[in-house]
XYZ file of C-alpha atoms in Angstrom:
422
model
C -5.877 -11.566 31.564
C -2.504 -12.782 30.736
C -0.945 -12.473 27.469
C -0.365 -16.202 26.785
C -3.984 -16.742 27.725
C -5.110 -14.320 25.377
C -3.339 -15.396 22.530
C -4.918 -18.907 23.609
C -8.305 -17.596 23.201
C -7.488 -16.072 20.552
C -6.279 -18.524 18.582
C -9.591 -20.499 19.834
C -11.530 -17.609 17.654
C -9.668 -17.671 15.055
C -10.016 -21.449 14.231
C -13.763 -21.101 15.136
C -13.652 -18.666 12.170
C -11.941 -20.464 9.852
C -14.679 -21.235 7.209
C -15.070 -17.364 6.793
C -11.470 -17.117 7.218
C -10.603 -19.620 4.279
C -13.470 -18.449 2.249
C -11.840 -14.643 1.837
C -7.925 -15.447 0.930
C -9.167 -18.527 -1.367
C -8.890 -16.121 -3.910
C -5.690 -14.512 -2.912
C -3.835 -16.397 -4.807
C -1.294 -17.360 -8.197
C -0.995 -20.289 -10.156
C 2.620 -20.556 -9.107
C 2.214 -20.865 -5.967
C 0.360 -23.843 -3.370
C -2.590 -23.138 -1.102
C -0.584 -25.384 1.151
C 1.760 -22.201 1.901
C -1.632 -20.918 3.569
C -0.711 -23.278 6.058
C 3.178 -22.813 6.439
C 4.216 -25.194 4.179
C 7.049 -23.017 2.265
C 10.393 -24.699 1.081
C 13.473 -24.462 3.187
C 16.074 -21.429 2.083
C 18.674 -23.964 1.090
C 21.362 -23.086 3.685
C 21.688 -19.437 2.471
C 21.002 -17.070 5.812
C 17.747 -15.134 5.194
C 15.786 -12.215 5.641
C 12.083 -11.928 6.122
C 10.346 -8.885 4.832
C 6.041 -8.987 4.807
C 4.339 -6.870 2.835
C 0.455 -7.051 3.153
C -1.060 -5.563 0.168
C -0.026 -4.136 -3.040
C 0.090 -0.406 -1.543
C 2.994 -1.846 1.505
C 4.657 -3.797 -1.616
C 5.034 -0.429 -3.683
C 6.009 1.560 -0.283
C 8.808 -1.372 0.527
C 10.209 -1.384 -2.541
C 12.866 0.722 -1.936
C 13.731 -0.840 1.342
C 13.614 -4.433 -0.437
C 15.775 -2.545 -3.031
C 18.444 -1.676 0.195
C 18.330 -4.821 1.530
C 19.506 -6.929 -1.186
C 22.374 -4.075 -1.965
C 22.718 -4.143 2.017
C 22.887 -7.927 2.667
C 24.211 -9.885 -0.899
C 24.728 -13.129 1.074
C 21.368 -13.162 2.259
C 18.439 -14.775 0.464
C 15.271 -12.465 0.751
C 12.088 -13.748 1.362
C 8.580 -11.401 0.699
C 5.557 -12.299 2.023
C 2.007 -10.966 1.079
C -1.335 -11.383 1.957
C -3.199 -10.356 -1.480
C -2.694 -11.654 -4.886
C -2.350 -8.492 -6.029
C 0.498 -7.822 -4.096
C 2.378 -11.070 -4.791
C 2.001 -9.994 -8.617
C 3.485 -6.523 -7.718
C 6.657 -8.231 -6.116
C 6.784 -10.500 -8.966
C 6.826 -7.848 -11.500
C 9.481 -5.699 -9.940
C 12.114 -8.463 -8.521
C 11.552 -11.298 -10.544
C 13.724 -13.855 -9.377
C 16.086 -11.380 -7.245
C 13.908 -12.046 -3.659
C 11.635 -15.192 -3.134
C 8.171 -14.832 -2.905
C 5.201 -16.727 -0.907
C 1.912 -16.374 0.517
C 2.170 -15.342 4.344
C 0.136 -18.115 6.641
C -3.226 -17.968 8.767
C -1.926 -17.464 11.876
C -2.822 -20.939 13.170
C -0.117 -21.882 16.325
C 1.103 -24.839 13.469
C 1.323 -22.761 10.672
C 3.088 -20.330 11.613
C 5.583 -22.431 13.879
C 6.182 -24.386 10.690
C 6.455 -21.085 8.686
C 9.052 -19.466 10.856
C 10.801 -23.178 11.320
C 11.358 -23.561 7.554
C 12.388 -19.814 6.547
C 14.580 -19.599 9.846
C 15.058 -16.148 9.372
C 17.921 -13.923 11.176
C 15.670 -11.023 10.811
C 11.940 -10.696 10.346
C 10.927 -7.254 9.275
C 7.261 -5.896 8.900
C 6.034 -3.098 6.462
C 3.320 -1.155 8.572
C 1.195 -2.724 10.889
C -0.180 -5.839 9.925
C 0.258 -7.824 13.281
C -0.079 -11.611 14.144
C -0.049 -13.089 17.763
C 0.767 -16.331 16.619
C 3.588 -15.588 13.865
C 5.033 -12.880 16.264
C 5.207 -15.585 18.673
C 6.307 -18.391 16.349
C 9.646 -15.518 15.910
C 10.136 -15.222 19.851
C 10.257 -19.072 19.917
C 12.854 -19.287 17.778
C 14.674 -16.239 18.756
C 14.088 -14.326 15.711
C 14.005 -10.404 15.972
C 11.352 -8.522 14.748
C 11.244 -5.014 13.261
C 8.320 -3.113 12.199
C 9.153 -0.639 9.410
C 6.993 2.592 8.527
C 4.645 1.745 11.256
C 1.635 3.409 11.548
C -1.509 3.337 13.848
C -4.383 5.381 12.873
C -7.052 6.134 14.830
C -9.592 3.188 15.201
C -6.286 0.667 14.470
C -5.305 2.232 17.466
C -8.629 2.111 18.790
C -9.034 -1.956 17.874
C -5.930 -3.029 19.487
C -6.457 -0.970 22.926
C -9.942 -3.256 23.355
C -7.210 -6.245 23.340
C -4.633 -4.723 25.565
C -3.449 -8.098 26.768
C -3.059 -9.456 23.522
C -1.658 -5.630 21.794
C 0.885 -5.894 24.832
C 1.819 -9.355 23.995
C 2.616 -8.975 20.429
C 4.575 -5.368 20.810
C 6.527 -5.897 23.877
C 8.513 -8.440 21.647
C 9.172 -6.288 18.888
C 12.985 -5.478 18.583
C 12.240 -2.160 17.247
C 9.491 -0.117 15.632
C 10.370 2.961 13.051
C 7.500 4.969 13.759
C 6.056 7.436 10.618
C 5.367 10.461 13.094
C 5.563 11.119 16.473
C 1.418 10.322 16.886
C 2.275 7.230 15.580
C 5.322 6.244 18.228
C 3.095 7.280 21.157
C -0.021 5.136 20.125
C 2.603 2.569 20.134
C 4.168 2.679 23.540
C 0.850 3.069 24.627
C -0.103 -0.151 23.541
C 2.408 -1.572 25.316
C 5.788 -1.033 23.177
C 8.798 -0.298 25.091
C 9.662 3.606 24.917
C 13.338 3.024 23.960
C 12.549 0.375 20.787
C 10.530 3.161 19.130
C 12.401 5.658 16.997
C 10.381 8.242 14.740
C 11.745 7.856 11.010
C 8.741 9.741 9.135
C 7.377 8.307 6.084
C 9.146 5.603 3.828
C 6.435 7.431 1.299
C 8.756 10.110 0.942
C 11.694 7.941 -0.476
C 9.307 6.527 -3.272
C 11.910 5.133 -5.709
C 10.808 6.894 -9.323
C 12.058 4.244 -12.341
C 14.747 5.523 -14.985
C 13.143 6.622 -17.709
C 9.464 6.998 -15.851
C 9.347 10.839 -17.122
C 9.898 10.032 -20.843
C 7.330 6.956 -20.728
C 4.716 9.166 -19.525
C 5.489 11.996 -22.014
C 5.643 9.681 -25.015
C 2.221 8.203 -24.010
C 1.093 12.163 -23.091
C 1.767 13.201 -26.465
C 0.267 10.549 -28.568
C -3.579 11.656 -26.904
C -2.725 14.901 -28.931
C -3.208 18.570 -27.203
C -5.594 18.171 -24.441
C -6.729 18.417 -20.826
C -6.261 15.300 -18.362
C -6.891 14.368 -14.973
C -6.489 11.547 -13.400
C -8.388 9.541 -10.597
C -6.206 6.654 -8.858
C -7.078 4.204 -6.827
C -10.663 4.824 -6.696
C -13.770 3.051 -4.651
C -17.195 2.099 -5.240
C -19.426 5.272 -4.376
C -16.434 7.251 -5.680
C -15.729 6.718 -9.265
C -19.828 8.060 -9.355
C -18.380 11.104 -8.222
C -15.385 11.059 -9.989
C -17.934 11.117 -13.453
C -20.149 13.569 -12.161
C -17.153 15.878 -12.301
C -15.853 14.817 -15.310
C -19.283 15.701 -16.785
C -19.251 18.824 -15.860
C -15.316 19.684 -16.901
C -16.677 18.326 -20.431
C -19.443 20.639 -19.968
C -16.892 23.161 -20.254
C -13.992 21.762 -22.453
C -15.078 18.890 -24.444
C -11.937 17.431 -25.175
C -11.229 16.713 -21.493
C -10.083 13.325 -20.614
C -10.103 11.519 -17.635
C -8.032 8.608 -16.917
C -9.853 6.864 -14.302
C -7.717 3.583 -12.365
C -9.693 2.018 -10.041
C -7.785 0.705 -6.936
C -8.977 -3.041 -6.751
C -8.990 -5.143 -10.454
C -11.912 -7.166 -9.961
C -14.074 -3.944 -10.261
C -12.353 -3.316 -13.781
C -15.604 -4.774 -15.466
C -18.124 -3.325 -13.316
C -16.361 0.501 -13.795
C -16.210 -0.001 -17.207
C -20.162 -0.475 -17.250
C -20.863 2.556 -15.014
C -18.925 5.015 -17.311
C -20.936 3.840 -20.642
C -23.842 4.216 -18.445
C -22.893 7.857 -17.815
C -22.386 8.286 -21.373
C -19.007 7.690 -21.787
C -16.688 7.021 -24.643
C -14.018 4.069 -22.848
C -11.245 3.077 -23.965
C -9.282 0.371 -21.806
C -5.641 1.185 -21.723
C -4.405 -2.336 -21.815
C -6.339 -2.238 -25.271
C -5.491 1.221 -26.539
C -3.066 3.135 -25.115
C -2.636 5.748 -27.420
C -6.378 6.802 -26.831
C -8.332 8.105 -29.892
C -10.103 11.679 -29.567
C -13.862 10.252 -29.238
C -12.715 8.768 -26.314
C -13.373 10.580 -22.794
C -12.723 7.960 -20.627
C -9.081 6.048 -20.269
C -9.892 3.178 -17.951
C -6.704 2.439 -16.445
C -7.161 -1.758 -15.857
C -3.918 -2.900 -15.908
C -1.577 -3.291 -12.277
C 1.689 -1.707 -11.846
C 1.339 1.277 -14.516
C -0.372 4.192 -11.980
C 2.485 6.180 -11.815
C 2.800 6.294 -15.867
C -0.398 7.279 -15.685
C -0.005 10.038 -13.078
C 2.775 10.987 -15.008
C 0.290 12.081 -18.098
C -2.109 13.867 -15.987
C -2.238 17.751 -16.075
C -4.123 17.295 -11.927
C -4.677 14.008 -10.007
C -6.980 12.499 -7.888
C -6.102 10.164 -5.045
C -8.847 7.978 -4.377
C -10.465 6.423 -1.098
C -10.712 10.106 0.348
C -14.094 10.864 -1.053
C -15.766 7.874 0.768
C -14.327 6.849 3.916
C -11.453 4.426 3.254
C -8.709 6.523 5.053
C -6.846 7.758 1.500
C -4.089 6.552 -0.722
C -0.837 7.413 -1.566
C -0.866 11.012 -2.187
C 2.712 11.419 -2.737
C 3.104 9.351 -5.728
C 1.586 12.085 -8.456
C 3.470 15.129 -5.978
C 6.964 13.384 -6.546
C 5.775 13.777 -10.107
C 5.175 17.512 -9.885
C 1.497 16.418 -10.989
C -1.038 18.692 -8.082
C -2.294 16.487 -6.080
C -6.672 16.673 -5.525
C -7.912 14.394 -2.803
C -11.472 14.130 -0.504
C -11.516 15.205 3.050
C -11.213 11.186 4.531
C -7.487 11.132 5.068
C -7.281 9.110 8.248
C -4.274 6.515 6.718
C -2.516 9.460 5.927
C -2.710 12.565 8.182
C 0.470 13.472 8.843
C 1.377 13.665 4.969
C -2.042 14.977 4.119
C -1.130 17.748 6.612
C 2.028 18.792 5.185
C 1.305 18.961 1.744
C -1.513 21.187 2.054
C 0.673 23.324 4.747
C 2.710 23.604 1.601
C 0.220 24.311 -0.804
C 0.672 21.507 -2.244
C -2.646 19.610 -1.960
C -6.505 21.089 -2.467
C -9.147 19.258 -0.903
C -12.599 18.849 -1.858
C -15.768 17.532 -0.122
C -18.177 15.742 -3.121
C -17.943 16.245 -6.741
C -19.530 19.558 -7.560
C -16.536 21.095 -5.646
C -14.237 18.043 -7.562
C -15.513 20.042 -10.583
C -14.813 23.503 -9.244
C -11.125 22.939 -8.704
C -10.935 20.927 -11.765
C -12.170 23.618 -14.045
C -10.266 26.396 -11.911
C -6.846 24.481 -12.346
C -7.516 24.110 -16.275
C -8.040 27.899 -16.648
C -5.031 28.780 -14.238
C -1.600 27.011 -15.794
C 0.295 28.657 -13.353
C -1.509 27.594 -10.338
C -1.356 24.193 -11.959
C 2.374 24.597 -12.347
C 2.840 25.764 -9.141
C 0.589 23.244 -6.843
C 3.094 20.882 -8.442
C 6.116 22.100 -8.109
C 4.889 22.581 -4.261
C 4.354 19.120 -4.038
C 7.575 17.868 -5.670
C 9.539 20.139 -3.478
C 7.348 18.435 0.049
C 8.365 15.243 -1.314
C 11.905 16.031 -1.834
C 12.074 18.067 1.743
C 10.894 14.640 3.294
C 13.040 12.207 2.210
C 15.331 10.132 4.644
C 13.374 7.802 6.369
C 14.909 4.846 4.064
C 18.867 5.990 5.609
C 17.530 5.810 8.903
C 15.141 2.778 9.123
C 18.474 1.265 7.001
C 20.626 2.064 9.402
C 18.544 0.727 12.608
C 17.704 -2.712 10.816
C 21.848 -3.143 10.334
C 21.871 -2.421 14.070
C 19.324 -5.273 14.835
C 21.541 -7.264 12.347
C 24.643 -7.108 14.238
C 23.153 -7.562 17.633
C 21.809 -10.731 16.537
């Protein structure tokens, strides 16, 4: 099948599933801005040339942010526009730009939508954090001559899977792409693979590793640290349903054997705040919400971390984290957030998202892993009785994170390439 008819069908799907479709981003969204943008209808940039930078989720927000933070150093006379998909994410850009980059909702990728999208914007560059891919908006940019650049891009096994049962479609969208930084060689070969040509893929590694770390992030967390008074904490981030069960098993058992032990448990999506909340009373549980109490009382053994853009505060308080969405299989979050902290770094075997930096960080001995929470509790009880293990599985993973860094220079210096060809 040809590509064009494949997009055509397609898009024939797509509109076929727009009920469902409409039905899961109706929630997606802020007061601030219109449903209509849903649909492409965004203003015009007001003459000013502009950049186009889409960030899916909150997690690709937080891992662009110091790219977004380049590009407006890198390109003052340009307007920058971010795109998400989530709510969450749109609040995340909000918080940390403000009124410094422009903000809207990324359309469905109906053929209209996304031709009026791309129309209005009329962007010089349109760059794309990871690998969330549209037929239609990719070729709503080739219509209008816009290049395309896909930053930290990453295929994982069944992504890479998915798109190879749509090769026509998978070669359509990536033989257009200007030019892909790749996280790891894996990566750049599932990509020309797919149909990307060989000599538009360059291997950058992880723009994880150049995680931006706020002035003044280190005396935040210590301030808040030291108000809880003189005790053990761990921390769970960005935690799933049929994991935060295991995440209190464990924690039952460290209490078993210091009773003063806190855990600070964030779950990763906010509309499960409530329903957390309910399973650690359940469990017994003394909760305290942190946007209600920060400074914890000692009855409490639960801080239920329910606010958005404060997790790396919080890992910055915590004596061992947890990254969540390895203990059930989700594919793992950002591991490297509580390393660059010198916090060690716990996670569950299902690491899929994340391989390559799973992989070096326990090649460093910088990362245990653990397989349900009995062995959670093991290594949890282990690393409160050992302070120099604790000390040094941090500084391990502070050092990986610091050994890593540079894939911000180079994907920086490949998107001013793009810029000049245009």
């Amino acid at each position: 099948m040809s590509t064009t008819w494949a997009r055509r069908l397609y898009s024939l799907v797509f509109y076929l599933l727009s009920p469902l479709v409409w039905w899961r981003v109706w929630r997606e969204w802020v007061p601030t801005h219109s449903r209509l943008e849903r649909l492409g209808f965004v203003p015009e940039t007001g003459g000013r040339p502009c950049l186009w930078l889409h960030a899916a989720s909150f997690g690709e927000v937080v891992t662009a942010t110091p790219l977004i933070r380049a590009l407006l150093d890198d390109f003052p006379a340009h307007a920058l526009v971010v795109t998400t998909m989530t709510r969450t994410g749109a609040e995340r850009v909000q918080a940390i730009f403000g009124d410094r980059v422009r903000h809207h909702f990324l359309p469905l990728d109906y053929p209209l939508a996304t031709r009026r999208f791309v129309a209005r914007l009329d962007p010089q560059l349109a760059i794309v954090a990871e690998t969330e891919l549209w037929p239609n908006l990719l070729a709503a940019c080739r219509r209008r001559r816009v290049p395309v650049v896909i930053v930290n891009g990453r295929l994982g096994a069944s992504t890479y899977r998915f798109y190879r049962r749509f090769a026509a479609l998978s070669r359509g969208m990536l033989t257009s792409i200007a030019w892909i930084g790749a996280k790891s060689p894996e990566d750049a070969e599932r990509f020309t693979a797919l149909g990307a040509s060989a000599g538009r893929v360059t291997v950058t590694g992880a723009l994880k590793f150049d995680l931006a770390l706020d002035e003044g992030l280190a005396d935040a967390s210590e301030t808040l640290r030291l108000s809880w008074g003189k005790r053990f904490v761990w921390i769970a981030g960005s935690t799933h349903a049929g994991e935060d069960e295991q995440v209190l098993a464990a924690h039952a058992q460290l209490r078993h054997h210091d009773p003063t032990a806190l855990l600070i448990l964030v779950p990763r999506h906010p509309q499960r705040f409530e329903a957390v909340e309910t399973l650690c009373r359940e469990r017994g549980e003394s909760v305290v919400r942190f946007s209600e109490n920060p400074s914890v009382n000692s009855a409490a053994t639960v801080l239920l971390g329910d606010t958005m853009g404060d997790l790396m505060r919080l890992y910055g308080c915590a004596d061992v984290a947890f990254v969540g969405g390895s203990l059930v299989p989700i594919g793992g979050h950002n591991l490297l957030e509580p390393a660059a902290l010198g916090v060690p770094v716990v996670s569950g075997p299902h690491l899929e998202s994340l391989r390559e930096i799973a992989e070096s960080l326990a090649e460093h001995q910088a990362r245990l892993e653990v397989a349900d929470a009995d062995a959670l509790a093991q290594v949890l009880i282990a690393l409160h009785d050992d302070n120099e293990r604790r000390l040094g599985l941090g500084a391990a993973g502070r050092a990986v994170v610091a050994a890593n860094r540079g894939a911000l220079a180079r994907t920086r210096e490949r998107i001013a390439r793009v810029m000049h060809q245009k």
